[in-house]
PDB file of C-alpha atoms in Angstrom:
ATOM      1  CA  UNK J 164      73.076  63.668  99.308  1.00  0.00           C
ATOM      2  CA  UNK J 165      70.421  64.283  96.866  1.00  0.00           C
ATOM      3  CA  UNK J 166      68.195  65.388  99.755  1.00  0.00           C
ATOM      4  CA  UNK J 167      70.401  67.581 101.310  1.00  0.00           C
ATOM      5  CA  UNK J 168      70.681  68.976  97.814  1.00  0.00           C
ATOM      6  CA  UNK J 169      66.942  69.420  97.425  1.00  0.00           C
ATOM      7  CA  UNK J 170      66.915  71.005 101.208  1.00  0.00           C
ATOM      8  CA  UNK J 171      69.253  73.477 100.381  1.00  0.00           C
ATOM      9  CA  UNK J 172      68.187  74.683  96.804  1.00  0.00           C
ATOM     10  CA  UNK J 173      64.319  74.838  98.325  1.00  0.00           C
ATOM     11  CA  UNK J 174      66.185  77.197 101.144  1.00  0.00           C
ATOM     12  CA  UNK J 175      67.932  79.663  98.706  1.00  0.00           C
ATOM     13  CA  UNK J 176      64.903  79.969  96.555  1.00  0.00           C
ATOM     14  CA  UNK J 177      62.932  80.812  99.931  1.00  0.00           C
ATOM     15  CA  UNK J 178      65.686  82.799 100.728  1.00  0.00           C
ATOM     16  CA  UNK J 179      65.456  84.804  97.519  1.00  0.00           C
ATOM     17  CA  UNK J 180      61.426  85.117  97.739  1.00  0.00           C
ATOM     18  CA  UNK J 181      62.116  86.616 100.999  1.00  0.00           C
ATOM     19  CA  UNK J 182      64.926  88.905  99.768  1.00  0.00           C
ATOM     20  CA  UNK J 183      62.217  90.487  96.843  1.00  0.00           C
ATOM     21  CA  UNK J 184      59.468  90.755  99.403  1.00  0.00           C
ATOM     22  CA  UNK J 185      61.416  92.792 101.654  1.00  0.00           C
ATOM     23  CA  UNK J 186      63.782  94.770  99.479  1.00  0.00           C
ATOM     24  CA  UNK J 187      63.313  96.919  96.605  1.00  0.00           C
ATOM     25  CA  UNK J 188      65.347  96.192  93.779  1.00  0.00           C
ATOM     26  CA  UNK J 189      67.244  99.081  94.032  1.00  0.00           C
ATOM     27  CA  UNK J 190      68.168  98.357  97.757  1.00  0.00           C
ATOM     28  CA  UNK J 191      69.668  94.941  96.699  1.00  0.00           C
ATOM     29  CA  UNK J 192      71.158  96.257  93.763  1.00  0.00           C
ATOM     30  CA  UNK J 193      73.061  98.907  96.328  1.00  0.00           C
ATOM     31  CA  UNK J 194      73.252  96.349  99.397  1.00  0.00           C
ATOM     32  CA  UNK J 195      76.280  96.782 100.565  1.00  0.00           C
ATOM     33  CA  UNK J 196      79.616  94.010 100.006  1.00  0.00           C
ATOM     34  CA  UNK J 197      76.812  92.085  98.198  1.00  0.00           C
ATOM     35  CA  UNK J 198      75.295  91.565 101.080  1.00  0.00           C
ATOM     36  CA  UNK J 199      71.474  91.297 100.712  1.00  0.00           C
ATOM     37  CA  UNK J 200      70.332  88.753 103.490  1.00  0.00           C
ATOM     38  CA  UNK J 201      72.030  91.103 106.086  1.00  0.00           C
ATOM     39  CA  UNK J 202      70.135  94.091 104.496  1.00  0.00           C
ATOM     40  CA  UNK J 203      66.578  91.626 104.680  1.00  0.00           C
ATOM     41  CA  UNK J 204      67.300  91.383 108.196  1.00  0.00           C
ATOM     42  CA  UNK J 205      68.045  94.634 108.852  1.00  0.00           C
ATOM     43  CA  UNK J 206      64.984  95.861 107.547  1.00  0.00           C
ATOM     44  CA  UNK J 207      62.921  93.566 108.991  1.00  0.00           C
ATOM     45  CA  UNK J 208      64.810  93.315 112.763  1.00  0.00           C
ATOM     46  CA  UNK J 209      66.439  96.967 112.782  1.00  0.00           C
ATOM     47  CA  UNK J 210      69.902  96.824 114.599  1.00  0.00           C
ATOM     48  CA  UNK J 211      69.642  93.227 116.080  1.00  0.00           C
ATOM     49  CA  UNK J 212      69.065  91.785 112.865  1.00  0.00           C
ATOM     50  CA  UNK J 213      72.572  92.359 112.063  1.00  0.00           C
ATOM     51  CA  UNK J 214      73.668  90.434 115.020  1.00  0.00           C
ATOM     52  CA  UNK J 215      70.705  87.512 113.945  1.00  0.00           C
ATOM     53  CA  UNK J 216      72.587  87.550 110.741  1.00  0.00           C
ATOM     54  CA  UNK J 217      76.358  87.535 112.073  1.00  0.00           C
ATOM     55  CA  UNK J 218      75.450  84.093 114.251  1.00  0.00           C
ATOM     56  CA  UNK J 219      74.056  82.994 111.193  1.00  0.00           C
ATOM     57  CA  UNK J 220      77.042  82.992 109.259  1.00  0.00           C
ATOM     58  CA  UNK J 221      79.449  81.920 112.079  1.00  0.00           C
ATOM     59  CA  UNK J 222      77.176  78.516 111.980  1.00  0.00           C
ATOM     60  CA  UNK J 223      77.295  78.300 108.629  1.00  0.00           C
ATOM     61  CA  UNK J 224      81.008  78.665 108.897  1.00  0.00           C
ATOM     62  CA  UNK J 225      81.716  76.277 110.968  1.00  0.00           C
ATOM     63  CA  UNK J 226      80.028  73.296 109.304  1.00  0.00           C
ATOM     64  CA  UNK J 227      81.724  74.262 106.130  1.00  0.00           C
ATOM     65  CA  UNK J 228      85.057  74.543 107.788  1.00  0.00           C
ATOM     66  CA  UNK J 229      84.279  70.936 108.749  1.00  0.00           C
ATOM     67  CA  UNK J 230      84.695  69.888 104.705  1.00  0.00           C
ATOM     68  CA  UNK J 231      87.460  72.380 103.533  1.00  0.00           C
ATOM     69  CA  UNK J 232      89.389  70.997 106.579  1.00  0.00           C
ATOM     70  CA  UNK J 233      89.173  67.495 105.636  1.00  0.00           C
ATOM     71  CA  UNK J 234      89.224  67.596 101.715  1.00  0.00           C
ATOM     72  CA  UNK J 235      92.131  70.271 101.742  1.00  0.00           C
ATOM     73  CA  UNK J 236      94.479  68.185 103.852  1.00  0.00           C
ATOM     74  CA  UNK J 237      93.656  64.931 101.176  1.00  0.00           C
ATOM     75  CA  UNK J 238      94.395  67.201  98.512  1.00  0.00           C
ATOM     76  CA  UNK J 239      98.317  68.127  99.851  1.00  0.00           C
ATOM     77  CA  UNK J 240      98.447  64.325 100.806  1.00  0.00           C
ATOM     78  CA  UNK J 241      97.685  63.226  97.182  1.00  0.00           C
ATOM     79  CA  UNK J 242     100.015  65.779  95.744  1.00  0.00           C
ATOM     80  CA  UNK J 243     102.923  64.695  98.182  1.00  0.00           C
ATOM     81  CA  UNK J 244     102.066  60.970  97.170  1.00  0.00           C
ATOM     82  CA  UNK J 245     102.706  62.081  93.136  1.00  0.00           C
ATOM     83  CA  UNK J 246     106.100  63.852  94.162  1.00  0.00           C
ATOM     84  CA  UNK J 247     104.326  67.760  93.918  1.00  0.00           C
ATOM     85  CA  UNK J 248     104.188  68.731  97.411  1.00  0.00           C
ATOM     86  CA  UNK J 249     106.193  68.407 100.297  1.00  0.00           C
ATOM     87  CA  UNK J 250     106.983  64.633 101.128  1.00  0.00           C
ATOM     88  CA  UNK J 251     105.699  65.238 104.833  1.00  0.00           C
ATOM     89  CA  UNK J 252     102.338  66.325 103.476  1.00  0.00           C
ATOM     90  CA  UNK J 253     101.843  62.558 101.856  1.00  0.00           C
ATOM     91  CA  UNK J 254     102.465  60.853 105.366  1.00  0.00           C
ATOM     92  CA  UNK J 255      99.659  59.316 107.745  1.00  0.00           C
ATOM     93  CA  UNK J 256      99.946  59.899 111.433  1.00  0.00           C
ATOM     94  CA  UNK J 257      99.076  57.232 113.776  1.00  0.00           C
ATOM     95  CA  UNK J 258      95.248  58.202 113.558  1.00  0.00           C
ATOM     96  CA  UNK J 259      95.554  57.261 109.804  1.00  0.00           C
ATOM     97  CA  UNK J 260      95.187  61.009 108.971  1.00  0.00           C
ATOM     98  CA  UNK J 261      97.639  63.489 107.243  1.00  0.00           C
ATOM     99  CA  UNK J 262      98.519  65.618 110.094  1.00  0.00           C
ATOM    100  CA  UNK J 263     101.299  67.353 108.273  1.00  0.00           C
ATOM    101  CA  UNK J 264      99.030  68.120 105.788  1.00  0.00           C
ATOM    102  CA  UNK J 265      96.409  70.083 108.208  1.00  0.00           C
ATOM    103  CA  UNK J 266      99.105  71.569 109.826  1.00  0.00           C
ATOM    104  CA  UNK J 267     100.247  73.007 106.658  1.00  0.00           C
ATOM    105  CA  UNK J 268      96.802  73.846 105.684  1.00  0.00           C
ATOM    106  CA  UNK J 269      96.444  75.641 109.374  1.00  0.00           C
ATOM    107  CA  UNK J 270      99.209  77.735 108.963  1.00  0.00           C
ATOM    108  CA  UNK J 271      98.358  78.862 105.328  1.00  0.00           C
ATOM    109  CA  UNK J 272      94.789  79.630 106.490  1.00  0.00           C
ATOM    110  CA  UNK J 273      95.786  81.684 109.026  1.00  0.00           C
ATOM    111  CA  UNK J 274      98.590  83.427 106.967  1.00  0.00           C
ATOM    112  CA  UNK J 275      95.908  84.537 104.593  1.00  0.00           C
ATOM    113  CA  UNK J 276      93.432  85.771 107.576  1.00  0.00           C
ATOM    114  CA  UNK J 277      95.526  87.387 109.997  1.00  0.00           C
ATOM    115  CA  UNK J 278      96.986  90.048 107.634  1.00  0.00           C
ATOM    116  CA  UNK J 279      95.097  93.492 107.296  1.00  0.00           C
ATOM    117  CA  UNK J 280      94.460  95.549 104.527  1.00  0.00           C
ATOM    118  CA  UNK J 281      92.862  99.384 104.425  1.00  0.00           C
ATOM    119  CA  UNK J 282      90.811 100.897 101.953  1.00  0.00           C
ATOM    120  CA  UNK J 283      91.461 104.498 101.471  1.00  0.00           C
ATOM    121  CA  UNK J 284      88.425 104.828  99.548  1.00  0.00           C
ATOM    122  CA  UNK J 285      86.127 103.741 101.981  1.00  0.00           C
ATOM    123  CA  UNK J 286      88.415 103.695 104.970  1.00  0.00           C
ATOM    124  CA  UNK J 287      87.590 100.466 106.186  1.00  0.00           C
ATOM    125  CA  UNK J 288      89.674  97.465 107.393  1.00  0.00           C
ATOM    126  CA  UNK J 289      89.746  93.951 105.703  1.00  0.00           C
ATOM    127  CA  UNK J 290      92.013  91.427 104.884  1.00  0.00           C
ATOM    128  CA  UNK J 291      93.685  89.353 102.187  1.00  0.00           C
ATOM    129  CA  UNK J 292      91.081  86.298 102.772  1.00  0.00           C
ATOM    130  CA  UNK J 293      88.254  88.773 101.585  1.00  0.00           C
ATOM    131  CA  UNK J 294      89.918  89.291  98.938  1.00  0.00           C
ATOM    132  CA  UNK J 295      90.671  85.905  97.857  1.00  0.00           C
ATOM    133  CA  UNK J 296      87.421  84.782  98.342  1.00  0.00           C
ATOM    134  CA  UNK J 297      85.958  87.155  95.976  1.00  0.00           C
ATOM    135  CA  UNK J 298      88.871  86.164  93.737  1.00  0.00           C
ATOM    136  CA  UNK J 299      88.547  82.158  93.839  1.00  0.00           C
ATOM    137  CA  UNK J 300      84.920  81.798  93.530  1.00  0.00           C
ATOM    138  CA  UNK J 301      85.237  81.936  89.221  1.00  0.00           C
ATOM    139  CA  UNK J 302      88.176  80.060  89.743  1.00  0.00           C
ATOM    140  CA  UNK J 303      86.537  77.061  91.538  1.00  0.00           C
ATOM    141  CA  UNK J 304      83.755  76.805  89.094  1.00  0.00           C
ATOM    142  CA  UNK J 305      86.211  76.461  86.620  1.00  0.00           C
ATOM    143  CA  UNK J 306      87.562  72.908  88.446  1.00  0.00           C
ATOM    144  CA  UNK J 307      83.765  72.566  88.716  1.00  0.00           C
ATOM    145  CA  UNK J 308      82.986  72.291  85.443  1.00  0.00           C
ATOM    146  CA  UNK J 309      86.565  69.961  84.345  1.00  0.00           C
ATOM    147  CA  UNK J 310      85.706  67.691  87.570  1.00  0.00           C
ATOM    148  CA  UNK J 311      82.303  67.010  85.935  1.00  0.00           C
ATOM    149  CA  UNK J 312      83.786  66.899  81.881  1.00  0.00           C
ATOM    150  CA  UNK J 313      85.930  64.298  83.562  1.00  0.00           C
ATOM    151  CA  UNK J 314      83.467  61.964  83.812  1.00  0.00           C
ATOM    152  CA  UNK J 315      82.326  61.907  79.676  1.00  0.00           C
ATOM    153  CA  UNK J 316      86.302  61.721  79.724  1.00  0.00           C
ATOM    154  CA  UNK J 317      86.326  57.899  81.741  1.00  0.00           C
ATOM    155  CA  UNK J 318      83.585  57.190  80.328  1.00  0.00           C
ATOM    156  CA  UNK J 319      85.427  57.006  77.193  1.00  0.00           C
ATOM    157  CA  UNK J 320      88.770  55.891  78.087  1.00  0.00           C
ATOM    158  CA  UNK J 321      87.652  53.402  80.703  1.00  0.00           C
ATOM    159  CA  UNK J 322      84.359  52.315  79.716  1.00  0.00           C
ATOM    160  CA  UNK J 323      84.922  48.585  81.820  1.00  0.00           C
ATOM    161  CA  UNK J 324      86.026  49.482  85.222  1.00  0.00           C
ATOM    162  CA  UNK J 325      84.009  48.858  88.076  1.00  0.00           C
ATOM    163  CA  UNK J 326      81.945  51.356  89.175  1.00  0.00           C
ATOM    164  CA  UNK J 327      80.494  51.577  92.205  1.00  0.00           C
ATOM    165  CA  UNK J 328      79.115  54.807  92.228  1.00  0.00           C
ATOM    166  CA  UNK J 329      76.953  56.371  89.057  1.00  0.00           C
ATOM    167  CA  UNK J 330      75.643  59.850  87.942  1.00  0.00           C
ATOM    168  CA  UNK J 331      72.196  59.783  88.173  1.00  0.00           C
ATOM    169  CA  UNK J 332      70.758  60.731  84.841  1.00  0.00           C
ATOM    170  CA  UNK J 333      74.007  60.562  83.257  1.00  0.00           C
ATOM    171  CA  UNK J 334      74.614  62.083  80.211  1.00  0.00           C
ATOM    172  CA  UNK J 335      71.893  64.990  80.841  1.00  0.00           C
ATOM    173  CA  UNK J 336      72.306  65.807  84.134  1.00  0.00           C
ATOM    174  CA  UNK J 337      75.884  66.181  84.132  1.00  0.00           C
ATOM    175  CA  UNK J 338      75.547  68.252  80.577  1.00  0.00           C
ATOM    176  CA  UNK J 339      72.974  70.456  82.218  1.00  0.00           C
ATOM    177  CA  UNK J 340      75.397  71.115  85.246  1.00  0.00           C
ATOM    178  CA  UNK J 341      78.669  71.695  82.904  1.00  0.00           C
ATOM    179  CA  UNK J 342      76.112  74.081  80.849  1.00  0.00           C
ATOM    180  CA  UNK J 343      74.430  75.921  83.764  1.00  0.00           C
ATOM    181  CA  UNK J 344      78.121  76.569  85.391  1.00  0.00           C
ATOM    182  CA  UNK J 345      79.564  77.458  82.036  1.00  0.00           C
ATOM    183  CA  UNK J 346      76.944  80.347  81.896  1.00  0.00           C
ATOM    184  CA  UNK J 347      77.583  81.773  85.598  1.00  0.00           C
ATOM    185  CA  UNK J 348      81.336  81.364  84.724  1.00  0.00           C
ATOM    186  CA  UNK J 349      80.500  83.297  81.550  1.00  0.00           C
ATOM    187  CA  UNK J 350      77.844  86.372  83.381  1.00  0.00           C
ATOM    188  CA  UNK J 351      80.947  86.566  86.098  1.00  0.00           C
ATOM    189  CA  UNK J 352      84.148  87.164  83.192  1.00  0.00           C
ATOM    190  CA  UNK J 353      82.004  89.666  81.729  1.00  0.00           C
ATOM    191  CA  UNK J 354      80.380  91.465  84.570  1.00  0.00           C
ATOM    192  CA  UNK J 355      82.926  90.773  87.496  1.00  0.00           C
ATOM    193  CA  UNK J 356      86.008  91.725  86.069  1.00  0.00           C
ATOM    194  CA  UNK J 357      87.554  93.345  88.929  1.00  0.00           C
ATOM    195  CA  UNK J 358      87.455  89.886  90.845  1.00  0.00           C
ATOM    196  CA  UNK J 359      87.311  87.090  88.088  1.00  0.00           C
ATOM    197  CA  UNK J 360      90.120  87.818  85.903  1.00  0.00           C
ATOM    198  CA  UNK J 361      92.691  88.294  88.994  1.00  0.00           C
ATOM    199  CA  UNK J 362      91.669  85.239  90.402  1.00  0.00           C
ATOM    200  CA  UNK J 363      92.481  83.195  87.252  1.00  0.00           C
ATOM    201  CA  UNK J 364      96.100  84.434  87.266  1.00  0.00           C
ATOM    202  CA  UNK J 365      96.137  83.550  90.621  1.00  0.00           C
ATOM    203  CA  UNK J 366      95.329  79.899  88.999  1.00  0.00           C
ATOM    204  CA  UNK J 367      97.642  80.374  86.374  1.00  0.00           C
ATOM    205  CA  UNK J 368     100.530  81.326  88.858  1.00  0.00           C
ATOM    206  CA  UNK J 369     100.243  77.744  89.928  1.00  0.00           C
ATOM    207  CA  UNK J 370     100.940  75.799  86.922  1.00  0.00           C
ATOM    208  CA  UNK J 371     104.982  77.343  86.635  1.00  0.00           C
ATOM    209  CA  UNK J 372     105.221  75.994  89.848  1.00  0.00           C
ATOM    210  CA  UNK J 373     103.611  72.889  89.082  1.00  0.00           C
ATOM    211  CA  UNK J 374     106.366  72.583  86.190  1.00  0.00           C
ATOM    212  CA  UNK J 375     109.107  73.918  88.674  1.00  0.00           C
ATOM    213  CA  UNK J 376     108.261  70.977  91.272  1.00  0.00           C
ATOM    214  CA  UNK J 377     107.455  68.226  88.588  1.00  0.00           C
ATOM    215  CA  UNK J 378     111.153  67.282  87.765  1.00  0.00           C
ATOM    216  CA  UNK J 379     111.982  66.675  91.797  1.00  0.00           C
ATOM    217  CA  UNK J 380     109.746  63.615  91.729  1.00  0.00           C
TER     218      UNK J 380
END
């Protein structure tokens, strides 16, 4: 994991050398959606660099499809096991998977992908998963940053269990990560506002349901 880690921060660094060799800073400033490795490879390649680009992503898609898939499904199955999700959702099937719980997470994913939506301003077509992704990307740093705190937390309240696994470099490491995301989290509230702020109410939306669900278990 920690090589993989290393592989992939070497890679964006590379990736953002190439971006300043090729682009002005205006041109990424303006790249449009965001979107500066498309606009390297357009400049570079012309017209089939957007296709280069496209394949690109739909790799990169699928591999992390691969862990959403998995980790979302665990996530309904643990909530069904603690009496906040539906009690199908906490079952195994005979493969010693939750199948409920990927078929509920199919039929969400889809719900939020198949929609369309239309800009009038730019008259172009989307749909609500662009959206959200623009919208949950603060959001998930937040659980980031209390998945890491959580571990000064056991440290504290369960300093004897057995632990198999430790944070290397624990307690700097883990301070420097809960510092480093605190300041992205902070650049994004101030300079994002049209995406980070909705996306926490979408957050927020979930805890009256969390409290609406609670007293069935």
């Amino acid at each position: 994991m920690g090589v993989g880690v290393l592989i992939v921060t070497v890679l964006y660094v590379l990736a953002n050398v190439a971006y300043l060799n090729v682009l002005p800073a205006a041109a990424i400033a303006s790249a449009p959606q965001d979107r500066v490795g498309t606009a390297a490879l357009h400049a570079i390649l012309g017209e089939p660099g957007l296709k280069v680009m496209a394949a690109a992503i739909m790799i990169s898609t699928f591999g992390c499809n691969n862990g959403l898939i998995l980790a979302g499904a665990r996530a309904s199955y643990a909530m069904a096991r603690d009496g906040l999700f539906f009690r199908a959702a906490g079952r195994l099937n005979h493969a010693k998977v939750p199948g409920w719980g990927l078929a509920i997470e199919g039929l969400w994913a889809a719900f939020l992908v198949l929609p369309r939506t239309y800009d009038p301003a730019t008259r172009a077509y989307g749909n609500v998963y662009n959206n959200l992704l623009d919208y949950i990307i603060s959001a998930a740093l937040i659980f980031y940053i209390l998945t890491i705190a959580g571990l000064f937390r056991l440290r504290q309240t369960r300093p004897d269990v057995d632990r198999p696994y430790r944070a290397i470099g624990y307690p700097i490491i883990p301070a420097l990560y809960i510092a480093g995301a605190a300041t992205i989290l902070i650049v994004l509230f101030v300079y994002r506002t049209a995406t980070t702020w909705p996306g926490l109410i979408i957050v927020l939306l979930g805890v009256p349901v969390y409290f609406a669900w609670r007293p069935r278990s």
